Tab-separated table of C-alpha atoms and ligand atoms in Angstrom:
chain	number	residue	atom	x	y	z
A	1	MET	CA	9.991	-5.298	18.947
A	2	LYS	CA	8.892	-2.161	20.743
A	3	ASP	CA	9.763	1.354	19.619
A	4	PRO	CA	10.665	4.202	22.000
A	5	PHE	CA	6.979	5.156	22.294
A	6	GLY	CA	5.966	1.671	23.430
A	7	ARG	CA	4.372	0.710	20.103
A	8	LYS	CA	4.765	-2.930	19.133
A	9	ILE	CA	6.063	-3.342	15.566
A	10	THR	CA	4.310	-6.336	14.043
A	11	TYR	CA	3.753	-5.329	10.429
A	12	LEU	CA	6.269	-4.970	7.571
A	13	ARG	CA	5.335	-3.594	4.167
A	14	VAL	CA	7.782	-4.309	1.392
A	15	SER	CA	8.088	-2.585	-1.968
A	16	VAL	CA	9.534	-5.394	-4.114
A	17	THR	CA	9.960	-3.145	-7.158
A	18	ASP	CA	9.492	0.554	-7.923
A	19	ARG	CA	8.429	-0.309	-11.487
A	20	CYS	CA	4.857	-0.431	-12.663
A	21	ASN	CA	2.868	-1.010	-15.835
A	22	PHE	CA	0.612	1.971	-14.939
A	23	ARG	CA	1.458	5.633	-14.384
A	24	CYS	CA	-1.384	6.732	-12.112
A	25	THR	CA	-1.401	10.518	-12.213
A	26	TYR	CA	-1.396	11.006	-8.408
A	27	CYS	CA	1.391	8.455	-7.915
A	28	MET	CA	3.913	9.006	-10.673
A	29	ALA	CA	5.081	11.479	-13.289
A	30	GLU	CA	4.588	10.295	-16.873
A	31	ASP	CA	8.325	10.072	-17.528
A	32	MET	CA	9.293	8.490	-14.203
A	33	VAL	CA	12.930	7.521	-13.886
A	34	PHE	CA	13.160	4.195	-12.092
A	35	LEU	CA	15.928	3.016	-9.799
A	36	PRO	CA	18.936	1.352	-11.449
A	37	LYS	CA	18.421	-2.425	-11.546
A	38	ALA	CA	21.791	-2.975	-9.870
A	39	ASP	CA	20.538	-1.218	-6.738
A	40	ILE	CA	17.530	-3.478	-6.303
A	41	LEU	CA	17.637	-6.254	-3.710
A	42	SER	CA	17.564	-9.779	-5.108
A	43	LEU	CA	14.598	-11.980	-4.243
A	44	GLU	CA	16.881	-13.956	-1.930
A	45	GLU	CA	17.917	-10.774	-0.112
A	46	LEU	CA	14.275	-9.723	0.218
A	47	ASP	CA	13.493	-13.135	1.683
A	48	ARG	CA	16.372	-12.844	4.143
A	49	ILE	CA	15.273	-9.425	5.362
A	50	CYS	CA	11.604	-10.425	5.662
A	51	THR	CA	12.624	-13.556	7.534
A	52	ALA	CA	14.750	-11.522	9.948
A	53	PHE	CA	11.708	-9.352	10.683
A	54	VAL	CA	9.561	-12.445	11.242
A	55	HIS	CA	12.162	-13.693	13.706
A	56	ARG	CA	11.966	-10.290	15.436
A	57	GLY	CA	8.207	-10.674	15.906
A	58	VAL	CA	6.602	-9.316	12.730
A	59	ARG	CA	3.277	-11.160	12.224
A	60	LYS	CA	2.123	-9.601	8.971
A	61	LEU	CA	3.925	-9.073	5.662
A	62	ARG	CA	2.517	-7.105	2.750
A	63	LEU	CA	4.295	-7.046	-0.611
A	64	SER	CA	3.668	-3.920	-2.627
A	65	GLY	CA	5.485	-1.676	-5.059
A	66	GLY	CA	5.374	-0.280	-7.753
A	67	GLU	CA	3.411	-3.202	-9.014
A	68	PRO	CA	4.584	-6.291	-7.098
A	69	LEU	CA	3.298	-8.760	-9.683
A	70	VAL	CA	5.434	-7.275	-12.494
A	71	ARG	CA	8.638	-8.200	-10.681
A	72	ARG	CA	10.106	-11.233	-12.427
A	73	GLY	CA	10.137	-14.311	-10.202
A	74	VAL	CA	8.053	-12.683	-7.469
A	75	MET	CA	5.952	-15.840	-7.067
A	76	SER	CA	9.041	-17.656	-5.777
A	77	LEU	CA	9.269	-15.016	-3.044
A	78	PHE	CA	5.602	-15.579	-2.091
A	79	ARG	CA	6.278	-19.310	-2.122
A	80	SER	CA	9.289	-19.087	0.164
A	81	LEU	CA	7.710	-16.576	2.559
A	82	GLY	CA	4.710	-18.890	2.820
A	83	ARG	CA	6.861	-21.202	4.943
A	84	HIS	CA	6.490	-18.765	7.844
A	85	LEU	CA	2.714	-19.213	7.688
A	86	ASP	CA	3.158	-22.978	7.793
A	87	SER	CA	5.430	-22.735	10.832
A	88	GLY	CA	2.981	-20.418	12.634
A	89	ASP	CA	5.554	-17.602	12.872
A	90	LEU	CA	3.506	-15.379	10.577
A	91	ASP	CA	-0.243	-14.652	10.669
A	92	GLU	CA	-0.651	-13.071	7.278
A	93	LEU	CA	1.099	-12.783	3.924
A	94	THR	CA	-0.630	-10.409	1.554
A	95	LEU	CA	-0.171	-7.895	-1.241
A	96	THR	CA	-1.404	-4.634	-2.720
A	97	THR	CA	-1.783	-4.791	-6.488
A	98	ASN	CA	-3.312	-3.050	-9.473
A	99	ALA	CA	-4.720	-6.508	-10.394
A	100	THR	CA	-3.539	-6.454	-14.017
A	101	GLN	CA	-1.555	-9.666	-13.461
A	102	LEU	CA	-3.908	-11.185	-10.927
A	103	ALA	CA	-5.807	-13.441	-13.336
A	104	LYS	CA	-2.484	-15.170	-14.016
A	105	HIS	CA	-1.375	-15.519	-10.403
A	106	ALA	CA	-4.470	-15.687	-8.160
A	107	ALA	CA	-4.596	-19.474	-7.781
A	108	GLU	CA	-0.883	-19.729	-7.066
A	109	LEU	CA	-1.057	-16.909	-4.526
A	110	PHE	CA	-3.765	-18.822	-2.700
A	111	ASP	CA	-1.595	-21.911	-2.829
A	112	CYS	CA	1.279	-19.945	-1.236
A	113	GLY	CA	-0.972	-19.112	1.722
A	114	VAL	CA	-2.217	-15.674	0.669
A	115	ARG	CA	-5.860	-15.262	1.719
A	116	ARG	CA	-6.597	-11.603	1.035
A	117	VAL	CA	-5.518	-9.029	-1.536
A	118	ASN	CA	-5.886	-5.265	-1.711
A	119	VAL	CA	-6.698	-4.115	-5.214
A	120	SER	CA	-6.315	-0.460	-6.171
A	121	MET	CA	-9.081	0.734	-8.435
A	122	ASP	CA	-10.222	4.327	-8.474
A	123	THR	CA	-13.068	4.263	-10.966
A	124	LEU	CA	-15.473	1.917	-12.758
A	125	ASP	CA	-15.550	4.116	-15.832
A	126	PRO	CA	-13.202	2.774	-18.548
A	127	LYS	CA	-12.407	6.232	-19.943
A	128	THR	CA	-11.618	7.784	-16.564
A	129	PHE	CA	-9.581	4.679	-15.753
A	130	ASP	CA	-7.552	5.017	-18.944
A	131	ALA	CA	-6.845	8.705	-18.225
A	132	LEU	CA	-6.041	8.214	-14.538
A	133	THR	CA	-3.656	5.305	-15.044
A	134	ARG	CA	-2.320	6.727	-18.339
A	135	GLY	CA	-3.257	3.809	-20.537
A	136	GLY	CA	-4.670	1.133	-18.206
A	137	ARG	CA	-7.533	-1.076	-19.360
A	138	LEU	CA	-10.255	-1.451	-16.786
A	139	HIS	CA	-11.479	-4.822	-18.081
A	140	GLN	CA	-8.076	-6.383	-17.331
A	141	VAL	CA	-8.370	-5.247	-13.711
A	142	LEU	CA	-11.942	-6.489	-13.417
A	143	GLU	CA	-10.843	-9.880	-14.760
A	144	GLY	CA	-8.067	-9.956	-12.167
A	145	VAL	CA	-10.481	-9.142	-9.369
A	146	GLU	CA	-12.874	-11.845	-10.525
A	147	ALA	CA	-10.065	-14.396	-10.718
A	148	ALA	CA	-8.966	-13.508	-7.197
A	149	ALA	CA	-12.472	-13.982	-5.811
A	150	SER	CA	-12.860	-17.302	-7.681
A	151	ALA	CA	-9.536	-18.513	-6.296
A	152	GLY	CA	-10.886	-17.944	-2.780
A	153	LEU	CA	-8.997	-14.728	-2.033
A	154	GLY	CA	-10.776	-12.035	-0.048
A	155	VAL	CA	-10.693	-8.768	-1.995
A	156	LYS	CA	-10.528	-5.268	-0.586
A	157	ILE	CA	-10.711	-2.378	-3.022
A	158	ASN	CA	-8.548	0.716	-2.407
A	159	THR	CA	-9.763	3.924	-3.975
A	160	VAL	CA	-8.017	7.276	-3.866
A	161	ALA	CA	-10.654	10.011	-3.629
A	162	LEU	CA	-9.913	12.666	-6.238
A	163	ARG	CA	-11.762	15.927	-6.544
A	164	GLY	CA	-13.350	16.325	-9.947
A	165	VAL	CA	-12.152	12.871	-11.084
A	166	ASN	CA	-14.031	10.107	-9.268
A	167	GLU	CA	-15.780	12.272	-6.678
A	168	THR	CA	-19.347	11.712	-7.908
A	169	GLU	CA	-18.769	8.015	-8.522
A	170	ILE	CA	-17.869	6.974	-4.981
A	171	PRO	CA	-21.436	6.192	-3.819
A	172	ASP	CA	-21.779	3.840	-6.835
A	173	LEU	CA	-18.466	2.222	-6.021
A	174	VAL	CA	-19.781	1.460	-2.528
A	175	GLY	CA	-22.757	-0.262	-4.192
A	176	TRP	CA	-20.558	-2.219	-6.598
A	177	CYS	CA	-18.315	-3.427	-3.752
A	178	GLY	CA	-21.415	-4.424	-1.768
A	179	GLN	CA	-22.813	-6.442	-4.678
A	180	ASN	CA	-19.525	-8.274	-5.078
A	181	GLY	CA	-18.879	-8.841	-1.379
A	182	PHE	CA	-15.790	-6.580	-1.213
A	183	ASP	CA	-14.779	-4.143	1.502
A	184	LEU	CA	-13.667	-0.721	0.312
A	185	THR	CA	-11.043	1.666	1.632
A	186	LEU	CA	-11.060	5.292	0.575
A	187	ILE	CA	-7.757	7.161	0.655
A	188	GLU	CA	-6.908	10.847	0.612
A	189	THR	CA	-4.050	11.872	-1.687
A	190	MET	CA	-0.757	12.161	0.111
A	191	PRO	CA	1.953	14.629	-0.847
A	192	MET	CA	4.609	12.115	-1.857
A	193	GLY	CA	7.010	12.822	-4.711
A	194	GLU	CA	6.809	15.302	-7.558
A	195	ILE	CA	4.107	14.517	-10.097
A	196	ASP	CA	3.062	16.424	-13.210
A	197	ALA	CA	-0.033	17.994	-11.634
A	198	ASP	CA	-0.675	20.080	-8.561
A	199	ARG	CA	-2.033	17.762	-5.871
A	200	THR	CA	-3.889	20.505	-4.069
A	201	ASP	CA	-6.116	20.704	-7.185
A	202	TYR	CA	-7.610	17.287	-6.583
A	203	TYR	CA	-7.226	16.809	-2.855
A	204	LEU	CA	-10.657	15.733	-1.659
A	205	PRO	CA	-11.205	15.574	2.102
A	206	LEU	CA	-12.891	12.328	3.058
A	207	ALA	CA	-15.141	14.164	5.522
A	208	LYS	CA	-16.857	15.516	2.422
A	209	VAL	CA	-17.084	12.078	0.816
A	210	ARG	CA	-18.566	10.678	3.988
A	211	GLU	CA	-21.291	13.305	3.932
A	212	GLN	CA	-22.070	12.440	0.334
A	213	LEU	CA	-22.231	8.712	1.174
A	214	GLN	CA	-24.599	9.387	4.045
A	215	SER	CA	-27.236	10.745	1.693
A	216	ARG	CA	-27.385	7.386	-0.100
A	217	TRP	CA	-26.240	4.709	2.377
A	218	THR	CA	-26.714	3.966	6.071
A	219	LEU	CA	-23.320	4.349	7.737
A	220	THR	CA	-22.602	3.015	11.227
A	221	ASP	CA	-19.222	3.610	12.870
A	222	ILE	CA	-17.372	0.482	13.872
A	223	PRO	CA	-14.653	0.714	16.483
A	224	GLU	CA	-12.240	-1.610	14.663
A	225	THR	CA	-8.570	-0.718	14.432
A	226	THR	CA	-5.787	-2.416	12.485
A	227	GLY	CA	-3.071	-0.199	13.937
A	228	GLY	CA	-3.264	1.700	10.674
A	229	PRO	CA	-4.703	5.046	9.712
A	230	SER	CA	-8.201	3.807	8.806
A	231	THR	CA	-11.481	4.418	10.542
A	232	TYR	CA	-14.348	2.178	9.508
A	233	VAL	CA	-18.087	2.243	8.995
A	234	SER	CA	-20.412	-0.559	8.048
A	235	ILE	CA	-22.929	-0.035	5.260
A	236	GLY	CA	-26.379	-1.097	6.458
A	237	GLU	CA	-27.706	-1.991	2.996
A	238	THR	CA	-24.765	-4.197	1.951
A	239	GLY	CA	-23.265	-5.364	5.244
A	240	LYS	CA	-19.779	-4.514	3.927
A	241	LYS	CA	-17.184	-2.205	5.453
A	242	VAL	CA	-15.892	1.094	4.184
A	243	GLY	CA	-12.618	2.432	5.602
A	244	PHE	CA	-11.411	6.008	5.478
A	245	ILE	CA	-7.675	6.725	5.397
A	246	THR	CA	-7.152	10.352	6.244
A	247	PRO	CA	-3.430	10.970	6.669
A	248	MET	CA	-3.762	14.660	5.846
A	249	SER	CA	-6.560	15.521	8.199
A	250	HIS	CA	-6.105	13.292	11.238
A	251	ASN	CA	-3.354	12.023	13.384
A	252	PHE	CA	-3.253	8.265	13.581
A	253	CYS	CA	0.317	7.765	14.643
A	254	GLU	CA	-0.234	6.709	18.286
A	255	SER	CA	-1.237	3.218	17.254
A	256	CYS	CA	1.227	2.768	14.359
A	257	ASN	CA	2.542	-0.815	14.250
A	258	ARG	CA	4.391	-0.811	10.918
A	259	VAL	CA	7.615	-0.072	9.111
A	260	ARG	CA	8.358	-0.075	5.374
A	261	LEU	CA	11.164	-1.538	3.289
A	262	THR	CA	12.023	-0.248	-0.187
A	263	CYS	CA	13.252	-2.499	-2.985
A	264	THR	CA	16.760	-1.137	-2.472
A	265	GLY	CA	16.756	-2.105	1.193
A	266	LYS	CA	16.009	1.225	2.842
A	267	LEU	CA	13.875	0.800	5.905
A	268	TYR	CA	11.562	3.745	6.529
A	269	MET	CA	10.197	3.870	10.035
A	270	CYS	CA	7.457	6.296	8.972
A	271	LEU	CA	5.753	6.834	5.598
A	272	GLY	CA	5.692	10.559	6.245
A	273	GLN	CA	9.334	11.077	7.244
A	274	ASP	CA	12.627	10.810	5.391
A	275	ASP	CA	14.597	9.043	8.169
A	276	HIS	CA	15.709	5.580	7.128
A	277	VAL	CA	18.235	2.852	7.788
A	278	ASP	CA	20.098	0.989	5.031
A	279	LEU	CA	19.471	-2.736	5.407
A	280	ARG	CA	21.082	-3.605	2.065
A	281	ALA	CA	24.534	-2.816	3.416
A	282	ALA	CA	23.750	-4.913	6.492
A	283	VAL	CA	22.490	-7.882	4.494
A	284	ARG	CA	25.490	-7.779	2.147
A	285	GLU	CA	28.022	-7.300	4.921
A	286	ALA	CA	27.961	-10.878	6.173
A	287	GLU	CA	26.417	-14.238	5.483
A	288	SER	CA	25.228	-14.413	9.059
A	289	ASP	CA	22.253	-12.274	10.056
A	290	GLY	CA	24.062	-10.557	12.954
A	291	PRO	CA	24.601	-7.145	11.265
A	292	LEU	CA	21.100	-7.274	9.786
A	293	MET	CA	19.445	-7.891	13.145
A	294	GLU	CA	21.534	-5.123	14.682
A	295	ALA	CA	20.491	-2.679	11.937
A	296	ILE	CA	16.823	-3.605	12.404
A	297	ASP	CA	17.007	-3.057	16.151
A	298	LYS	CA	18.706	0.311	15.634
A	299	ALA	CA	16.019	1.341	13.160
A	300	ILE	CA	13.133	0.469	15.462
A	301	ALA	CA	14.814	2.403	18.254
A	302	HIS	CA	14.592	5.464	15.987
A	303	LYS	CA	10.968	5.173	14.867
A	304	PRO	CA	9.629	8.738	15.006
A	305	LYS	CA	6.547	9.676	16.962
A	306	GLY	CA	4.586	10.724	13.893
A	307	HIS	CA	4.481	12.216	10.423
A	308	ASP	CA	4.142	15.795	9.344
A	309	PHE	CA	2.574	15.629	5.923
A	310	VAL	CA	1.892	18.981	4.374
A	311	ILE	CA	1.730	20.366	0.882
A	312	ASP	CA	3.730	23.585	1.231
A	313	PRO	CA	1.227	26.221	0.091
A	314	ALA	CA	3.980	28.619	-0.988
A	315	THR	CA	6.046	26.296	-3.158
A	316	LYS	CA	3.410	23.563	-3.708
A	317	THR	CA	6.165	21.038	-3.104
A	318	PRO	CA	5.384	17.764	-1.366
A	319	SER	CA	6.661	17.264	2.161
A	320	VAL	CA	8.116	13.867	1.300
A	321	GLN	CA	10.260	13.807	-1.814
A	322	ARG	CA	10.112	10.087	-2.584
A	323	HIS	CA	7.178	8.705	-4.551
A	324	MET	CA	4.672	6.231	-3.123
A	325	ASN	CA	5.883	3.505	-5.523
A	326	VAL	CA	9.310	3.631	-3.850
A	327	THR	CA	8.040	3.133	-0.317
A	328	GLY	CA	5.075	0.945	-1.210
A	329	GLY	CA	1.527	1.983	-0.383
B	401	SAM	N1	0.720	-0.883	-7.726
B	401	SAM	C1	0.018	-1.361	-6.585
B	401	SAM	C2	-1.326	-0.719	-6.474
B	401	SAM	O1	-1.569	0.304	-7.135
B	401	SAM	O2	-2.122	-1.262	-5.698
B	401	SAM	C3	0.762	-1.223	-5.274
B	401	SAM	C4	1.527	0.052	-5.027
B	401	SAM	S1	0.579	1.543	-4.929
B	401	SAM	C5	1.865	2.738	-4.641
B	401	SAM	C6	-0.216	1.344	-3.359
B	401	SAM	C7	-1.345	2.267	-3.052
B	401	SAM	O3	-0.861	3.594	-2.911
B	401	SAM	C8	-2.427	2.323	-4.108
B	401	SAM	O4	-3.666	2.042	-3.503
B	401	SAM	C9	-2.388	3.743	-4.609
B	401	SAM	O5	-3.654	4.186	-4.974
B	401	SAM	C10	-1.832	4.473	-3.420
B	401	SAM	N2	-1.158	5.739	-3.740
B	401	SAM	C11	-0.168	5.973	-4.628
B	401	SAM	N3	0.215	7.266	-4.591
B	401	SAM	C12	-0.540	7.870	-3.653
B	401	SAM	C13	-0.631	9.187	-3.140
B	401	SAM	N4	0.179	10.135	-3.549
B	401	SAM	N5	-1.557	9.429	-2.185
B	401	SAM	C14	-2.364	8.441	-1.718
B	401	SAM	N6	-2.331	7.179	-2.144
B	401	SAM	C15	-1.427	6.886	-3.105
B	402	SF4	FE1	1.441	1.790	-10.327
B	402	SF4	FE2	0.108	1.437	-8.076
B	402	SF4	FE3	1.406	3.767	-8.533
B	402	SF4	FE4	-0.736	3.194	-9.966
B	402	SF4	S1	-0.664	3.507	-7.743
B	402	SF4	S2	1.240	3.939	-10.778
B	402	SF4	S3	-0.635	1.014	-10.148
B	402	SF4	S4	2.330	1.784	-8.266
């Protein structure tokens, strides 16, 4: 599949649920109202849509959420999607998780063909972790991470850089990832969905973090690109990579290779735009995949050139009204 700007679409990210056992302050409001269960795609429908994308040339699938591992029966979806790895139609099946349920599922994920996981963890301080996630226990996450590594899964840690929250801890986090053999990706906060706080208060530009890292570690730029918004450095002392995702301060859209599906079947062609196509109607319209394929093709033909994330300084409202847990990170 090629979009109107000649970009090949090979990567689908799927939010399998908008629900989560955490309420990270930058992601959700404390009293989040979740989508009605009746609106959520069944696991079979999710499989059908993912499979249609694989048949259209998608080579990488990432399940996300909300927290993907709290969705009941989600392992059966991993199991069935694993068949596309076996057939050679898919290169990678992976997930982004808060790792609270990873100790339970790591071995089975490996068995389904998953080889790498992204784990979101913003701090190594139990108190900060509790406050940031509104009640999360850090030790549960660390156990999950350990179980993943023991099961043979590669682990990448995702950390949102937050001014005044984990700002001073990031150099230590680089050290901790190095000791454990994990790559690390640092993320700037994105203005997605109303939360209880003002995001501009803890927006921390990664250029500043990079400067801070340079005083402790030896950073060398590496020219790697995944078609995503990251730029990478290698850390001389640990040999591991650190990625910087800077959606607010840089434009990375020229090489975008991905689209995103919500758990209600809305396909967003860009994380930073509200345009979407309803694949649930298409999947429910017929038992054959004709209408679904047609809807996918129409969607790709409308992929926008790029995002325009801003936090409106006058109203302080986010530029994208839906929360990250709806679209999947
Ligand atoms: N629950 C899983 C987790 O936390 O890994 C998967 C979903 S979560 C929405 C995916 C990623 O989005 C996480 O790494 C999280 O830190 C990030 N995220 C959530 N809200 C964000 C925001 N407003 N700006 C930047 N990153 C955000
Ligand atoms: Fe849940 Fe992930 Fe959002 Fe945190 S970032 S509230 S773990 S979906």
